Coordinates of C-alpha atoms and ligand atoms in Angstrom, one line a residue:
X1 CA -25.6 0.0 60.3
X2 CA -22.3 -0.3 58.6
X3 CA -23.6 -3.0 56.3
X4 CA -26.6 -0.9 55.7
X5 CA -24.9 1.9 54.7
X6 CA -22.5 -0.2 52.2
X7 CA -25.3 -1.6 50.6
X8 CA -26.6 1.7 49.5
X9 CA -23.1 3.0 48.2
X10 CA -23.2 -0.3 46.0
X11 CA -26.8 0.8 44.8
X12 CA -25.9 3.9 44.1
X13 CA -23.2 3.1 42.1
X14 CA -24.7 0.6 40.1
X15 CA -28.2 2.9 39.6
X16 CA -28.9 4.1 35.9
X17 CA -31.6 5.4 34.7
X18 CA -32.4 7.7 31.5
X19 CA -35.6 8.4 33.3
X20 CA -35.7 12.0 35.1
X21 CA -38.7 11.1 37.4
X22 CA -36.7 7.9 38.2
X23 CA -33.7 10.0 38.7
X24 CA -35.6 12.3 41.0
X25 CA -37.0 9.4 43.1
X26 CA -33.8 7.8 43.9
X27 CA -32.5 11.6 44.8
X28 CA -35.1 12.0 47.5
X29 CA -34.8 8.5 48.4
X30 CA -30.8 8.9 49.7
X31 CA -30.1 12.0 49.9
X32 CA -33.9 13.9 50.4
X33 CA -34.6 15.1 53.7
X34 CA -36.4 12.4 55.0
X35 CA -33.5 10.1 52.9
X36 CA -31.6 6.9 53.8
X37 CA -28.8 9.0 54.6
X38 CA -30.2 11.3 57.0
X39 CA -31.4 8.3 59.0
X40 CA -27.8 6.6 59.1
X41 CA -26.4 9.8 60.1
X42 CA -29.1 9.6 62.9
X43 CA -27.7 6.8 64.1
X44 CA -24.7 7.6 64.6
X45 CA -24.2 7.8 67.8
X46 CA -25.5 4.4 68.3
X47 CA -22.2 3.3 66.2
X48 CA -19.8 1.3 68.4
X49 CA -16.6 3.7 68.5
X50 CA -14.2 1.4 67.0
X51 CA -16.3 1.8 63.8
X52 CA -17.6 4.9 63.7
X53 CA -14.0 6.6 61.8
X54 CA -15.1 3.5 59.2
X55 CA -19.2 4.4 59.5
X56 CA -18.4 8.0 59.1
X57 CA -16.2 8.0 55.8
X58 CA -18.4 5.3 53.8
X59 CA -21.3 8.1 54.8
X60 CA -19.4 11.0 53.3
X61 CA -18.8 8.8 50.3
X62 CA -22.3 8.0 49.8
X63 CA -23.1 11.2 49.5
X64 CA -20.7 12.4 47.2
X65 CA -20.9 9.4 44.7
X66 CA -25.0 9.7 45.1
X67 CA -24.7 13.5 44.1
X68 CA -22.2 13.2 41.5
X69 CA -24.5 10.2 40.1
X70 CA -27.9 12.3 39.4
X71 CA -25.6 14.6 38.2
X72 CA -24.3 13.0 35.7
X73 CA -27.3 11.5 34.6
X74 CA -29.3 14.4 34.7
X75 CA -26.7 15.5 32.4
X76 CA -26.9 12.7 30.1
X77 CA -30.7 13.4 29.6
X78 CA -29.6 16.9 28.8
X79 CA -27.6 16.0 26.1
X80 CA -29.5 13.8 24.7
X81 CA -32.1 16.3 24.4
X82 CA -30.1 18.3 22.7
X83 CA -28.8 15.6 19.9
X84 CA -32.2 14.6 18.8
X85 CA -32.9 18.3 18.3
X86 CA -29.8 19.3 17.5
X87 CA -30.2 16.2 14.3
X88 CA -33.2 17.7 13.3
X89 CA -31.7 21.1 12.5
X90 CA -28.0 19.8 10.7
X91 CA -28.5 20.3 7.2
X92 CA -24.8 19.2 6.6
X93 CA -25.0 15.5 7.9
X94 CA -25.2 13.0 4.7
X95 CA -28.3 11.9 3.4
X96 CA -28.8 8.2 1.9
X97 CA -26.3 7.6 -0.3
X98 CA -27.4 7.0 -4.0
X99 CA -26.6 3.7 -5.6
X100 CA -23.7 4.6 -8.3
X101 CA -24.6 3.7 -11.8
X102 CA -22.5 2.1 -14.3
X103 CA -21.2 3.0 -17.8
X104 CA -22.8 0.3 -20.6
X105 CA -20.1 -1.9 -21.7
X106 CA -20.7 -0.9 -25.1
X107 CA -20.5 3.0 -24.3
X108 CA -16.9 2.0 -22.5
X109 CA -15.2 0.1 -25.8
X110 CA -16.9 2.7 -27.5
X111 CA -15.4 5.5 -26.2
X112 CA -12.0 3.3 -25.6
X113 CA -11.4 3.5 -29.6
X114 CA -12.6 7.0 -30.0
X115 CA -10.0 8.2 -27.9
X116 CA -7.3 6.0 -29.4
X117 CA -8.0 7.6 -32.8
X118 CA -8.4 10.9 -31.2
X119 CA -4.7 10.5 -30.3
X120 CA -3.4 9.8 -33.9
X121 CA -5.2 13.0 -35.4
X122 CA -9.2 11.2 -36.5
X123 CA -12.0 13.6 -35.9
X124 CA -15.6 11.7 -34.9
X125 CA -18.4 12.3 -37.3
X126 CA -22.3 11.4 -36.5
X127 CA -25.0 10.9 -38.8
X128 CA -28.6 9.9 -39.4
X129 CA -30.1 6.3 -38.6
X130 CA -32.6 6.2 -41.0
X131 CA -30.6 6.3 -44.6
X132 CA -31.4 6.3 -48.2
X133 CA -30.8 3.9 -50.6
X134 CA -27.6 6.7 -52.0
X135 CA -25.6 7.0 -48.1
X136 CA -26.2 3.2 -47.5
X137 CA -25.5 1.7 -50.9
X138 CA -25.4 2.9 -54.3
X139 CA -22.8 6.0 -53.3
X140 CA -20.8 2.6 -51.7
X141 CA -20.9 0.4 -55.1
X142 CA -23.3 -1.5 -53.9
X143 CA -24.5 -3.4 -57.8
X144 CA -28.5 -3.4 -57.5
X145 CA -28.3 -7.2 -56.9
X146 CA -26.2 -7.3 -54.0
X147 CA -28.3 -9.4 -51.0
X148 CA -27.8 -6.7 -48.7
X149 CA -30.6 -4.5 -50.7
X150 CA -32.6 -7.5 -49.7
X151 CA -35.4 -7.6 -47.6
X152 CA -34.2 -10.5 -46.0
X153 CA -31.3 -8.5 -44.8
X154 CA -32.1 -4.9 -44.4
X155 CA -35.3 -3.4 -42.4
X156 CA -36.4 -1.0 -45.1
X157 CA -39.1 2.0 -44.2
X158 CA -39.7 2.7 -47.6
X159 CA -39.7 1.1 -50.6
X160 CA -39.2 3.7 -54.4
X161 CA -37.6 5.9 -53.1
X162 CA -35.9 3.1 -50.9
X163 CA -35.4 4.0 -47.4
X164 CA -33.7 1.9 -44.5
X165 CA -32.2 1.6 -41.0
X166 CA -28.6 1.8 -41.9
X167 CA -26.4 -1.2 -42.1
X168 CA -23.3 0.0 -41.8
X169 CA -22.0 3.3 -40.3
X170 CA -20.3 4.1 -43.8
X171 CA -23.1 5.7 -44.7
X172 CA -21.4 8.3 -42.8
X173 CA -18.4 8.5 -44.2
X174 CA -20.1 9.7 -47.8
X175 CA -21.8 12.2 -46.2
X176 CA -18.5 13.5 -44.5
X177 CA -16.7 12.8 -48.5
X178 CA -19.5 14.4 -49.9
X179 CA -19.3 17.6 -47.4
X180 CA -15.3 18.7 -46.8
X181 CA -12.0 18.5 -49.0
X182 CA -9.2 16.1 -48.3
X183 CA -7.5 15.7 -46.0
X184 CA -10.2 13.6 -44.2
X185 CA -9.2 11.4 -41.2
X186 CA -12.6 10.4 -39.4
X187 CA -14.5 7.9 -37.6
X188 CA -18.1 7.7 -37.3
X189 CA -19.0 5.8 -34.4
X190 CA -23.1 4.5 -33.9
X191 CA -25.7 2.3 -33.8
X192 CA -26.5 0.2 -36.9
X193 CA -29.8 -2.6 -37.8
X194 CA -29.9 -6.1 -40.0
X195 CA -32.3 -8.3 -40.5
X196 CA -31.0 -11.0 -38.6
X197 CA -32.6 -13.9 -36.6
X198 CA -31.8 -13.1 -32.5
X199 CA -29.5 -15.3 -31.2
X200 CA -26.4 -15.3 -29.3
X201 CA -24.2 -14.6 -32.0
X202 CA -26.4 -12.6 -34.3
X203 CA -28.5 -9.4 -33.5
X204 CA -31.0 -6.8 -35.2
X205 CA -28.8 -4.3 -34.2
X206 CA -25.6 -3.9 -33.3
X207 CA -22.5 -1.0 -32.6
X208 CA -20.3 -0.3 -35.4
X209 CA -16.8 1.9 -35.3
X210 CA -15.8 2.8 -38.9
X211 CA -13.0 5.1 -39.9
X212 CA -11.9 6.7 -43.2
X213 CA -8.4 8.3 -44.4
X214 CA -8.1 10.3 -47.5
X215 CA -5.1 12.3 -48.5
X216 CA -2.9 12.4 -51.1
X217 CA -0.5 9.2 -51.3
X218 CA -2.3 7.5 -48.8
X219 CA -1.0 3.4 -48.9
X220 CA -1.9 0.4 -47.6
X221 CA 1.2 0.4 -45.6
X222 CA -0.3 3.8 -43.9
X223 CA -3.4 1.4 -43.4
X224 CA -1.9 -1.5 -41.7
X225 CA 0.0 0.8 -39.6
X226 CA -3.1 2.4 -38.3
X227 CA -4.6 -0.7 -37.4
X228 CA -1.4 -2.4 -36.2
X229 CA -1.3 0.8 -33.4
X230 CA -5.0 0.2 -32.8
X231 CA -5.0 -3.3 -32.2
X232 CA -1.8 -2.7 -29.5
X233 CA -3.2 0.3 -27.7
X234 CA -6.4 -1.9 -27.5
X235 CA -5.4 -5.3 -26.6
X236 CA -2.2 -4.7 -25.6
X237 CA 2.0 -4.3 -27.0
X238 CA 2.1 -7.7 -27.8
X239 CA -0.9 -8.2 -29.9
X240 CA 0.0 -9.2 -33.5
X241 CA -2.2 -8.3 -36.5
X242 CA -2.9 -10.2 -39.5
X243 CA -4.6 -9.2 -42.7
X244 CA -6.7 -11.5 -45.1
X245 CA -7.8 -10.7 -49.0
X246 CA -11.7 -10.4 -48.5
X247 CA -14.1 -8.4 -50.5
X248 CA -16.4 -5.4 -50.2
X249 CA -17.9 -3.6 -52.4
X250 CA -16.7 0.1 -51.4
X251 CA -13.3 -1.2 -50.9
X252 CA -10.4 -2.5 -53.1
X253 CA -8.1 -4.3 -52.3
X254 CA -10.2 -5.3 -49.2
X255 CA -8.7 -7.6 -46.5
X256 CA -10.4 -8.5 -43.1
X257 CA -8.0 -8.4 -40.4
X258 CA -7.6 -10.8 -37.1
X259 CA -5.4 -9.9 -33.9
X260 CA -3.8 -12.7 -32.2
X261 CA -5.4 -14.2 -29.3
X262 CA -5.6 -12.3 -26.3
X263 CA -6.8 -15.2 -24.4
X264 CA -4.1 -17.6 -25.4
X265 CA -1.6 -15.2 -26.6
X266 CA -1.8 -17.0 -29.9
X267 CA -1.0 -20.4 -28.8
X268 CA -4.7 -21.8 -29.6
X269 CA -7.8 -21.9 -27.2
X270 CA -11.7 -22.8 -27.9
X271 CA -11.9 -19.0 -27.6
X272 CA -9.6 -18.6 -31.1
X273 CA -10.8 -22.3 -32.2
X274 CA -7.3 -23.0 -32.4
X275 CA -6.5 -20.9 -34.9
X276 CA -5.0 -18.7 -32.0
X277 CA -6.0 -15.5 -34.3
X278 CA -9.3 -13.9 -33.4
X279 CA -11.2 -11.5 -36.5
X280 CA -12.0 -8.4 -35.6
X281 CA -12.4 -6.0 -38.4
X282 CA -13.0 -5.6 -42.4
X283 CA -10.6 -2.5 -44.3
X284 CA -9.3 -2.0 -47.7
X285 CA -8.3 1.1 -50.1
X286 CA -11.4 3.4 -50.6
X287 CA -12.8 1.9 -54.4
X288 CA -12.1 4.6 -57.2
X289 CA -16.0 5.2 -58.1
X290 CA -16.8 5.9 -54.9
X291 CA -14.2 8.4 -54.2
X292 CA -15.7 9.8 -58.0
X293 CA -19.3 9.1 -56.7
X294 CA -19.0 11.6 -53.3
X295 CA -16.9 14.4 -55.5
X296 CA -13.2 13.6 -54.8
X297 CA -11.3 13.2 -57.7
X298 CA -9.3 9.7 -57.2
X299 CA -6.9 10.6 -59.7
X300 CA -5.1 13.2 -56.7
X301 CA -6.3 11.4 -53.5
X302 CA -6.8 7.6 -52.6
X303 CA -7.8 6.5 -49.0
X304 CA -8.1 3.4 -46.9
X305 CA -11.4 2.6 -44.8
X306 CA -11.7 0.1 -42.3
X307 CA -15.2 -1.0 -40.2
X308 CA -14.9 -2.9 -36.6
X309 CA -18.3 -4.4 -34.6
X310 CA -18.0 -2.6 -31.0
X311 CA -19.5 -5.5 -29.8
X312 CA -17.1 -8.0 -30.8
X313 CA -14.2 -6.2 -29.7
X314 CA -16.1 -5.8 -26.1
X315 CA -17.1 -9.9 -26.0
X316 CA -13.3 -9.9 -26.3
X317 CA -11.9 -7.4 -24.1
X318 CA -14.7 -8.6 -21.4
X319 CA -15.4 -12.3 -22.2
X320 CA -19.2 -12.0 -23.1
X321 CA -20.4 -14.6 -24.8
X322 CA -23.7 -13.7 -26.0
X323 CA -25.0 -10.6 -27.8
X324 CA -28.3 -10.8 -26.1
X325 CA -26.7 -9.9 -22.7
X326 CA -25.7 -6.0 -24.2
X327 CA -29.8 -5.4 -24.3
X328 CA -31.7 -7.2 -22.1
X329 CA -30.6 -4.4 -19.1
X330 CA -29.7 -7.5 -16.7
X331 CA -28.9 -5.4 -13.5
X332 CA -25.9 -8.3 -12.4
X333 CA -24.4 -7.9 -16.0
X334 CA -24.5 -4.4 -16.0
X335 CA -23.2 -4.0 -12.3
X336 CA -19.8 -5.8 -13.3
X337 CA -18.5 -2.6 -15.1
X338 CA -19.2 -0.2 -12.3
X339 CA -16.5 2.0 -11.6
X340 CA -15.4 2.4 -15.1
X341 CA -15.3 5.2 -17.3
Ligands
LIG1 N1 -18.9 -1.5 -43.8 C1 -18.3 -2.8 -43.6 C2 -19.3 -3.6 -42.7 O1 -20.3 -3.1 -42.3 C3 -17.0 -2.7 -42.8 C4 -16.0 -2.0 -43.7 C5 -15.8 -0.7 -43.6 C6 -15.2 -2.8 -44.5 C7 -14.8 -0.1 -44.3 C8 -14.2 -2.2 -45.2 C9 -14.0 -0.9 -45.1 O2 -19.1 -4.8 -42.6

């Protein structure tokens, strides 16, 4: 009897169920009225005495741990109940998260030298895509022969009068000269087209950055300064700048100037070809006639303008090695520079 009885306190303890029928059933089947516990306490009296203190307590505790146990999983049942509808109705629990996007490197670098010229007092200034042959060239010096009136070079839309995509972003800047009084300190950021073969290190179209200063007594000194803090706020205190005699025609003098290796900190990688000096950008003092061309008399004012690829300065700040990457929306390329802003 004892044994009997101890075998159904083990069961009881070890029954689960989230089943209320099967709950029910194993109610009725210990403690019903008909139960297993009904019959032990009938046969009771049949106990030998020297057991029956024992046979009497592991009875009492049957019951209580069998009643506690369809309590609690009644309970559990209950509850459960109530989640799922209780889920149903909470408007305030997270739905599935949305993958964040990233910024394009280009729009980063961008907005990176925007906001360093921002800090030294340059306004931004936008313009159209689609130039004439005045905004893009002839405004800019440009003599009729030069190869960038080419076909070969530029995508023109129209030919007399001569339209085109714009090849530089200086276009802008006689629009801006041709529209306010000095002082001007601007740059006009945007998107600009050659006629160039695709490959890694040429493209169709590219970013450019360009900026223009015009004041009276403006100097070359005030140019290589500019620059000098540009170059350090973008790649860094250490960076040294140095500038080369080039040409342009909108420009003169005209230099083209290099920053030191950021890679190598000037000591000479493949990056720098061992020059340890990387080139990043093409300046000079604003050319007389065009100052005369977009209305500002260059006997009072002179200026210094200065034009920088975003895309180079990106493959430099980033390590990308081939234009192509910037436009073919490659979802592991573009997922490296998420986070930033
Ligand atoms: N417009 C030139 C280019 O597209 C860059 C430049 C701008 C050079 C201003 C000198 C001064 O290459």
């Amino acid at each position: 009897m004892l044994e009997r009885a101890k075998e159904l306190l083990e069961e009881t303890i070890a029954f689960v169920s989230k089943d209320a029928q099967q709950i029910e059933e194993f109610r009725i089947k210990i403690l019903g009225s008909k139960g297993e516990l009904k019959k032990l306490f009938a046969e009771f009296r049949n106990v030998p005495a020297e057991q029956k203190k024992e046979f009497g307590l592991v009875l009492n505790d049957l019951r209580e741990k069998a009643e506690a146990k369809i309590a609690e999983l009644k309970a559990e049942i209950a509850n459960s109940e109530g989640n799922t509808s209780q889920k149903r109705e909470d408007y305030t629990r997270p739905t599935n998260l949305n993958e964040l996007g990233s910024r394009h490197p280009i729009s980063l670098v961008k907005n990176e030298i925007i906001e360093i010229f921002k800090r030294i007092g340059f306004s931004v200034s936008e313009g159209p895509e689609i130039e004439d042959d005045w905004h893009n060239f002839s405004a800019l010096n440009f003599p009729p022969e030069h190869p960038a009136r080419d076909m070969q070079d530029t995508f023109f839309v129209e030919k007399d009068p001569d339209i085109a995509l714009r090849t530089h972003t200086s276009s802008v800047q006689v629009r801006v000269m041709e529209n306010s009084n000095p002082p001007i300190r601007t740059i006009s950021p945007g998107r600009v087209y050659r006629n160039e073969a695709i490959s890694a290190r040429a493209h169709c179209f590219f970013h450019q950055v360009e900026g223009l200063y015009i004041d009276k007594g403006v100097s070359f000194a005030d140019l290589k300064q500019t620059l000098l803090f540009f170059a350090q706020e973008m790649f860094g205190k250490e960076t040294k700048i140095r500038l080369r005699p080039s040409y342009f025609p909108f420009t003169e003098p005209s230099a083209e100037m290099d920053v030191s290796c950021s890679i190598c900190s000037g000591k000479g990688c493949n990056v720098c070809k061992y020059t340890g000096y990387l080139e990043i950008l093409g300046c000079g003092m604003v050319d007389p006639n065009v100052l005369e061309n977009c209305g500002i008399d260059s006997k009072v004012y002179t200026g210094f303008a200065f034009g920088m690829g975003v895309e180079r300065i990106t493959q430099l700040k980033y390590n990308v090695n081939d234009l192509r990457l910037y436009s073919e929306n490659d979802k592991e390329f573009l997922d490296q520079f998420k986070g930033s802003f």
